[in-house]
Amino acid sequence: MRFTTLALVLAVAALAQRDPFAGVYQGEKVTLELKGAAGKYSGTLTVLSQSFPVSVVANGTSASGSFTAGGMNYPFTLTPYGNGYKLASDGVEYPLVRRDDTASAPPPSPPPPPPPPPARGIPVPAGATAGGSIVGTWRNGQGSATFNADGTGTMDGQSGRYQTSGDRLTLIGAQGQLTLQYAIAGDQLTLRGSGGAIVLDRVKQESGPGSVHLELVGKWCWISVVSAQQGARQSNRCITLNGNGTYAYAGMTDSYNPYGGATSQSSDSGTWTATETTLTARSASGRVTVYQLEKRNHPKNRDPMIVLNGDAFVTFYNKPPW
């Protein structure tokens, strides 16, 4: 999941400077607090309100350590797990999620006698909610995000995974992971990080092929210009969506080099309908094509665009932003 339009401006700088192990990690009846740096850490492991001293040594993205109870050392390992680590000891695994740095830590407890072996931890399920369900598609004029019930999702067309814990949303993708605060009020999702907040509106799904959406009526164009030392290529594709449910498409590509040039053209027409997330084109030739649809504004001049299968078509006529 790419952290660009919707999330990068919110928290990446603070995230990049955070030590990968130092912090407080919360699990089911288990809390691990680590302090230190440069791969060596100490702290406490709290199980059912009973705390034990721990020491940890990092090994790349994982770590090994031990906690002391009743004068005996018990080894454990830490391996990356979402926005935190999975602690494994004596054949039992405990998923631990990093708590926000600003969250207050619980008051320390005096050292108790050794406890019985703790119960197996329960992972925090993907899709937990904070004031409402995050599952679904959300968008504003700058981008969109989809959160599926199985913990997968997309952001601005890039796939990844997500996890929730309380009011914390962790986005996990090829570029790393990012934790934001989130809140849902009615059909609005607010994401908040160190760089500010953004608000997305829930996309209400329509069944079937949809209908003629009047806000889409108009001419929309995609243009690409590629220049090289020995030539150039310019392509443009325009689609006109009419209010009566018909459409007309025209495309042209010009390419040339020192030895000559070539021009190719294409055209099509038919009928169209749309939902909030798809545009269906029924060509007069009989071909039916369903495009994934997003409504965005141009990042520079805020002209409205329709994004069809990832290609941004900008309005040809003067129209207000979405």
GROMACS .gro file of C-alpha atoms in nm:
model
  322
    1MET     CA    1   0.000   0.000   0.000
    2ARG     CA    2   0.167   0.321  -0.112
    3PHE     CA    3   0.179   0.605   0.143
    4THR     CA    4   0.141   0.906  -0.087
    5THR     CA    5  -0.154   1.138  -0.123
    6LEU     CA    6  -0.349   1.019   0.177
    7ALA     CA    7  -0.086   0.936   0.438
    8LEU     CA    8   0.274   1.026   0.366
    9VAL     CA    9   0.231   1.391   0.466
   10LEU     CA   10   0.091   1.284   0.801
   11ALA     CA   11   0.363   1.088   0.980
   12VAL     CA   12   0.653   0.945   0.780
   13ALA     CA   13   0.918   1.181   0.920
   14ALA     CA   14   0.840   1.089   1.281
   15LEU     CA   15   0.812   0.719   1.194
   16ALA     CA   16   1.152   0.710   1.025
   17GLN     CA   17   1.331   0.840   1.335
   18ARG     CA   18   1.173   0.595   1.582
   19ASP     CA   19   1.387   0.315   1.723
   20PRO     CA   20   1.253  -0.017   1.589
   21PHE     CA   21   1.247  -0.187   1.934
   22ALA     CA   22   1.232   0.081   2.205
   23GLY     CA   23   0.875   0.145   2.311
   24VAL     CA   24   0.569  -0.009   2.476
   25TYR     CA   25   0.398  -0.309   2.316
   26GLN     CA   26   0.053  -0.426   2.421
   27GLY     CA   27  -0.103  -0.769   2.377
   28GLU     CA   28  -0.372  -0.986   2.532
   29LYS     CA   29  -0.292  -0.957   2.906
   30VAL     CA   30   0.075  -0.900   2.816
   31THR     CA   31   0.271  -0.572   2.802
   32LEU     CA   32   0.637  -0.539   2.700
   33GLU     CA   33   0.826  -0.215   2.765
   34LEU     CA   34   1.177  -0.175   2.621
   35LYS     CA   35   1.431   0.103   2.664
   36GLY     CA   36   1.770   0.136   2.503
   37ALA     CA   37   1.930   0.179   2.162
   38ALA     CA   38   2.183   0.036   1.916
   39GLY     CA   39   2.045  -0.316   1.944
   40LYS     CA   40   2.059  -0.358   2.326
   41TYR     CA   41   1.751  -0.307   2.541
   42SER     CA   42   1.618  -0.366   2.890
   43GLY     CA   43   1.278  -0.321   3.045
   44THR     CA   44   0.984  -0.510   3.191
   45LEU     CA   45   0.741  -0.779   3.085
   46THR     CA   46   0.403  -0.746   3.257
   47VAL     CA   47   0.168  -1.046   3.262
   48LEU     CA   48  -0.166  -1.019   3.441
   49SER     CA   49  -0.038  -0.716   3.644
   50GLN     CA   50   0.283  -0.900   3.744
   51SER     CA   51   0.609  -0.751   3.611
   52PHE     CA   52   0.945  -0.914   3.538
   53PRO     CA   53   1.277  -0.765   3.427
   54VAL     CA   54   1.381  -0.839   3.068
   55SER     CA   55   1.688  -0.795   2.851
   56VAL     CA   56   1.683  -0.800   2.471
   57VAL     CA   57   1.947  -0.808   2.197
   58ALA     CA   58   1.843  -0.723   1.840
   59ASN     CA   59   1.943  -0.930   1.540
   60GLY     CA   60   1.835  -0.740   1.229
   61THR     CA   61   1.458  -0.700   1.234
   62SER     CA   62   1.417  -0.970   1.501
   63ALA     CA   63   1.553  -1.004   1.855
   64SER     CA   64   1.612  -1.254   2.131
   65GLY     CA   65   1.587  -1.197   2.504
   66SER     CA   66   1.490  -1.337   2.840
   67PHE     CA   67   1.284  -1.243   3.144
   68THR     CA   68   1.364  -1.332   3.504
   69ALA     CA   69   1.107  -1.486   3.738
   70GLY     CA   70   1.179  -1.655   4.069
   71GLY     CA   71   1.552  -1.639   4.007
   72MET     CA   72   1.519  -1.829   3.675
   73ASN     CA   73   1.573  -1.693   3.323
   74TYR     CA   74   1.315  -1.775   3.058
   75PRO     CA   75   1.416  -1.712   2.693
   76PHE     CA   76   1.193  -1.560   2.427
   77THR     CA   77   1.217  -1.424   2.073
   78LEU     CA   78   1.066  -1.122   1.901
   79THR     CA   79   0.977  -1.132   1.532
   80PRO     CA   80   0.804  -0.854   1.330
   81TYR     CA   81   0.425  -0.872   1.340
   82GLY     CA   82   0.221  -0.587   1.192
   83ASN     CA   83   0.278  -0.272   1.398
   84GLY     CA   84   0.477  -0.458   1.661
   85TYR     CA   85   0.624  -0.799   1.733
   86LYS     CA   86   0.525  -1.156   1.805
   87LEU     CA   87   0.676  -1.272   2.134
   88ALA     CA   88   0.737  -1.649   2.144
   89SER     CA   89   0.832  -1.829   2.466
   90ASP     CA   90   0.811  -2.197   2.556
   91GLY     CA   91   0.601  -2.275   2.248
   92VAL     CA   92   0.345  -2.000   2.312
   93GLU     CA   93   0.310  -1.690   2.091
   94TYR     CA   94   0.186  -1.346   2.198
   95PRO     CA   95   0.110  -1.080   1.931
   96LEU     CA   96   0.213  -0.738   2.064
   97VAL     CA   97   0.111  -0.407   1.904
   98ARG     CA   98   0.319  -0.092   1.954
   99ARG     CA   99   0.135   0.167   2.160
  100ASP     CA  100   0.147   0.529   2.046
  101ASP     CA  101   0.444   0.718   2.192
  102THR     CA  102   0.211   0.974   2.350
  103ALA     CA  103  -0.003   0.711   2.524
  104SER     CA  104   0.045   0.702   2.898
  105ALA     CA  105   0.208   0.388   3.038
  106PRO     CA  106   0.038   0.202   3.323
  107PRO     CA  107   0.178   0.259   3.673
  108PRO     CA  108   0.457   0.015   3.765
  109SER     CA  109   0.375  -0.282   3.986
  110PRO     CA  110   0.602  -0.425   4.256
  111PRO     CA  111   0.784  -0.748   4.166
  112PRO     CA  112   0.551  -1.042   4.249
  113PRO     CA  113   0.621  -1.412   4.295
  114PRO     CA  114   0.655  -1.620   3.976
  115PRO     CA  115   0.317  -1.667   3.801
  116PRO     CA  116   0.186  -1.983   3.638
  117PRO     CA  117   0.242  -2.013   3.261
  118PRO     CA  118   0.028  -1.741   3.094
  119ALA     CA  119  -0.259  -1.821   2.863
  120ARG     CA  120  -0.204  -1.813   2.491
  121GLY     CA  121  -0.241  -1.464   2.346
  122ILE     CA  122  -0.517  -1.372   2.104
  123PRO     CA  123  -0.422  -1.168   1.794
  124VAL     CA  124  -0.597  -0.837   1.739
  125PRO     CA  125  -0.832  -0.905   1.443
  126ALA     CA  126  -0.804  -0.693   1.129
  127GLY     CA  127  -1.101  -0.467   1.078
  128ALA     CA  128  -1.166  -0.378   1.441
  129THR     CA  129  -1.356  -0.054   1.467
  130ALA     CA  130  -1.336   0.283   1.640
  131GLY     CA  131  -1.681   0.442   1.637
  132GLY     CA  132  -1.793   0.245   1.328
  133SER     CA  133  -1.670  -0.003   1.068
  134ILE     CA  134  -1.372   0.099   0.858
  135VAL     CA  135  -1.446  -0.178   0.607
  136GLY     CA  136  -1.540  -0.030   0.271
  137THR     CA  137  -1.419   0.231   0.023
  138TRP     CA  138  -1.344   0.591   0.120
  139ARG     CA  139  -1.240   0.887  -0.094
  140ASN     CA  140  -1.199   1.259  -0.123
  141GLY     CA  141  -1.088   1.479  -0.410
  142GLN     CA  142  -0.721   1.386  -0.362
  143GLY     CA  143  -0.731   1.007  -0.331
  144SER     CA  144  -0.909   0.696  -0.211
  145ALA     CA  145  -0.864   0.396   0.016
  146THR     CA  146  -1.038   0.058   0.038
  147PHE     CA  147  -1.032  -0.160   0.351
  148ASN     CA  148  -1.152  -0.518   0.309
  149ALA     CA  149  -1.287  -0.735   0.590
  150ASP     CA  150  -0.993  -0.980   0.557
  151GLY     CA  151  -0.731  -0.715   0.642
  152THR     CA  152  -0.625  -0.642   0.284
  153GLY     CA  153  -0.676  -0.309   0.115
  154THR     CA  154  -0.566  -0.055  -0.144
  155MET     CA  155  -0.461   0.308  -0.123
  156ASP     CA  156  -0.456   0.515  -0.441
  157GLY     CA  157  -0.455   0.186  -0.636
  158GLN     CA  158  -0.162   0.030  -0.446
  159SER     CA  159  -0.229  -0.295  -0.257
  160GLY     CA  160  -0.126  -0.381   0.096
  161ARG     CA  161  -0.260  -0.479   0.437
  162TYR     CA  162  -0.392  -0.296   0.741
  163GLN     CA  163  -0.453  -0.358   1.111
  164THR     CA  164  -0.656  -0.171   1.370
  165SER     CA  165  -0.614  -0.152   1.747
  166GLY     CA  166  -0.843   0.083   1.937
  167ASP     CA  167  -0.828   0.411   1.747
  168ARG     CA  168  -0.500   0.322   1.571
  169LEU     CA  169  -0.481   0.222   1.205
  170THR     CA  170  -0.159   0.063   1.075
  171LEU     CA  171  -0.099   0.057   0.699
  172ILE     CA  172   0.144  -0.212   0.582
  173GLY     CA  173   0.289  -0.208   0.231
  174ALA     CA  174   0.600  -0.259   0.021
  175GLN     CA  175   0.743   0.074   0.142
  176GLY     CA  176   0.706  -0.012   0.512
  177GLN     CA  177   0.431   0.057   0.760
  178LEU     CA  178   0.266   0.364   0.903
  179THR     CA  179   0.038   0.406   1.205
  180LEU     CA  180  -0.227   0.679   1.215
  181GLN     CA  181  -0.510   0.772   1.447
  182TYR     CA  182  -0.851   0.719   1.292
  183ALA     CA  183  -1.210   0.802   1.378
  184ILE     CA  184  -1.540   0.736   1.203
  185ALA     CA  185  -1.843   0.964   1.237
  186GLY     CA  186  -2.135   0.861   1.021
  187ASP     CA  187  -2.001   0.829   0.667
  188GLN     CA  188  -1.677   1.021   0.726
  189LEU     CA  189  -1.337   0.875   0.810
  190THR     CA  190  -1.074   1.104   0.964
  191LEU     CA  191  -0.706   1.004   0.951
  192ARG     CA  192  -0.473   1.200   1.176
  193GLY     CA  193  -0.095   1.200   1.208
  194SER     CA  194   0.189   1.432   1.301
  195GLY     CA  195   0.144   1.624   0.975
  196GLY     CA  196  -0.226   1.700   1.020
  197ALA     CA  197  -0.556   1.533   0.934
  198ILE     CA  198  -0.755   1.438   0.625
  199VAL     CA  199  -1.123   1.349   0.590
  200LEU     CA  200  -1.260   1.084   0.352
  201ASP     CA  201  -1.622   1.013   0.264
  202ARG     CA  202  -1.761   0.661   0.253
  203VAL     CA  203  -1.845   0.538  -0.097
  204LYS     CA  204  -2.190   0.384  -0.096
  205GLN     CA  205  -2.193   0.079  -0.318
  206GLU     CA  206  -2.458   0.032  -0.586
  207SER     CA  207  -2.569  -0.306  -0.708
  208GLY     CA  208  -2.571  -0.388  -1.078
  209PRO     CA  209  -2.430  -0.169  -1.355
  210GLY     CA  210  -2.554   0.157  -1.201
  211SER     CA  211  -2.704   0.449  -1.388
  212VAL     CA  212  -2.611   0.770  -1.570
  213HIS     CA  213  -2.435   0.991  -1.314
  214LEU     CA  214  -2.481   1.350  -1.423
  215GLU     CA  215  -2.165   1.471  -1.247
  216LEU     CA  216  -1.964   1.258  -1.494
  217VAL     CA  217  -2.121   1.412  -1.803
  218GLY     CA  218  -1.861   1.596  -2.012
  219LYS     CA  219  -1.543   1.544  -2.210
  220TRP     CA  220  -1.241   1.390  -2.036
  221CYS     CA  221  -0.892   1.357  -2.185
  222TRP     CA  222  -0.572   1.164  -2.109
  223ILE     CA  223  -0.249   1.299  -2.262
  224SER     CA  224   0.102   1.154  -2.265
  225VAL     CA  225   0.413   1.315  -2.417
  226VAL     CA  226   0.743   1.126  -2.428
  227SER     CA  227   1.054   1.295  -2.567
  228ALA     CA  228   1.382   1.122  -2.648
  229GLN     CA  229   1.709   1.221  -2.810
  230GLN     CA  230   1.617   1.053  -3.137
  231GLY     CA  231   1.245   1.121  -3.145
  232ALA     CA  232   0.923   1.172  -2.954
  233ARG     CA  233   0.580   1.025  -2.901
  234GLN     CA  234   0.254   1.198  -2.812
  235SER     CA  235  -0.068   1.019  -2.728
  236ASN     CA  236  -0.410   1.144  -2.634
  237ARG     CA  237  -0.735   0.970  -2.556
  238CYS     CA  238  -1.064   1.150  -2.498
  239ILE     CA  239  -1.400   1.015  -2.392
  240THR     CA  240  -1.720   1.219  -2.404
  241LEU     CA  241  -1.994   1.103  -2.167
  242ASN     CA  242  -2.331   1.239  -2.272
  243GLY     CA  243  -2.629   1.300  -2.046
  244ASN     CA  244  -2.848   1.068  -2.255
  245GLY     CA  245  -2.627   0.770  -2.166
  246THR     CA  246  -2.423   0.756  -2.487
  247TYR     CA  247  -2.047   0.803  -2.520
  248ALA     CA  248  -1.791   0.873  -2.791
  249TYR     CA  249  -1.423   0.781  -2.768
  250ALA     CA  250  -1.132   0.899  -2.984
  251GLY     CA  251  -0.760   0.829  -2.948
  252MET     CA  252  -0.452   0.927  -3.149
  253THR     CA  253  -0.080   0.855  -3.121
  254ASP     CA  254   0.192   1.045  -3.310
  255SER     CA  255   0.549   0.914  -3.306
  256TYR     CA  256   0.851   1.024  -3.505
  257ASN     CA  257   1.229   0.988  -3.524
  258PRO     CA  258   1.502   1.104  -3.765
  259TYR     CA  259   1.388   0.843  -4.017
  260GLY     CA  260   1.019   0.934  -4.030
  261GLY     CA  261   0.698   0.926  -3.832
  262ALA     CA  262   0.369   0.746  -3.792
  263THR     CA  263   0.018   0.826  -3.675
  264SER     CA  264  -0.241   0.582  -3.544
  265GLN     CA  265  -0.601   0.655  -3.455
  266SER     CA  266  -0.882   0.470  -3.278
  267SER     CA  267  -1.245   0.544  -3.204
  268ASP     CA  268  -1.549   0.388  -3.043
  269SER     CA  269  -1.904   0.472  -2.937
  270GLY     CA  270  -2.185   0.318  -2.739
  271THR     CA  271  -2.370   0.360  -2.409
  272TRP     CA  272  -2.247   0.400  -2.051
  273THR     CA  273  -2.359   0.373  -1.692
  274ALA     CA  274  -2.170   0.421  -1.366
  275THR     CA  275  -2.171   0.348  -0.995
  276GLU     CA  276  -1.959   0.525  -0.737
  277THR     CA  277  -1.672   0.286  -0.809
  278THR     CA  278  -1.718   0.160  -1.168
  279LEU     CA  279  -1.791   0.287  -1.516
  280THR     CA  280  -1.940   0.039  -1.764
  281ALA     CA  281  -1.899   0.106  -2.138
  282ARG     CA  282  -2.114  -0.095  -2.381
  283SER     CA  283  -1.962  -0.055  -2.724
  284ALA     CA  284  -2.172  -0.058  -3.040
  285SER     CA  285  -1.949  -0.348  -3.145
  286GLY     CA  286  -2.094  -0.557  -2.860
  287ARG     CA  287  -1.794  -0.538  -2.629
  288VAL     CA  288  -1.868  -0.453  -2.264
  289THR     CA  289  -1.587  -0.306  -2.050
  290VAL     CA  290  -1.608  -0.233  -1.678
  291TYR     CA  291  -1.354   0.023  -1.552
  292GLN     CA  292  -1.260   0.088  -1.191
  293LEU     CA  293  -1.363   0.451  -1.135
  294GLU     CA  294  -1.224   0.713  -0.899
  295LYS     CA  295  -1.296   1.085  -0.882
  296ARG     CA  296  -0.993   1.299  -0.801
  297ASN     CA  297  -0.870   1.655  -0.845
  298HIS     CA  298  -0.554   1.744  -1.036
  299PRO     CA  299  -0.269   1.783  -0.782
  300LYS     CA  300  -0.161   2.120  -0.928
  301ASN     CA  301  -0.462   2.310  -1.062
  302ARG     CA  302  -0.739   2.107  -0.888
  303ASP     CA  303  -0.923   2.042  -1.215
  304PRO     CA  304  -1.156   1.743  -1.165
  305MET     CA  305  -1.045   1.410  -1.310
  306ILE     CA  306  -1.195   1.066  -1.356
  307VAL     CA  307  -0.946   0.784  -1.303
  308LEU     CA  308  -1.029   0.475  -1.511
  309ASN     CA  309  -0.824   0.165  -1.426
  310GLY     CA  310  -0.549   0.393  -1.297
  311ASP     CA  311  -0.540   0.633  -1.597
  312ALA     CA  312  -0.634   0.992  -1.510
  313PHE     CA  313  -0.864   1.171  -1.758
  314VAL     CA  314  -0.881   1.548  -1.691
  315THR     CA  315  -1.189   1.754  -1.771
  316PHE     CA  316  -1.173   1.919  -2.114
  317TYR     CA  317  -1.421   2.189  -2.014
  318ASN     CA  318  -1.424   2.419  -1.711
  319LYS     CA  319  -1.570   2.229  -1.415
  320PRO     CA  320  -1.542   2.287  -1.039
  321PRO     CA  321  -1.331   2.047  -0.829
  322TRP     CA  322  -1.495   1.739  -0.683
   0.00000   0.00000   0.00000
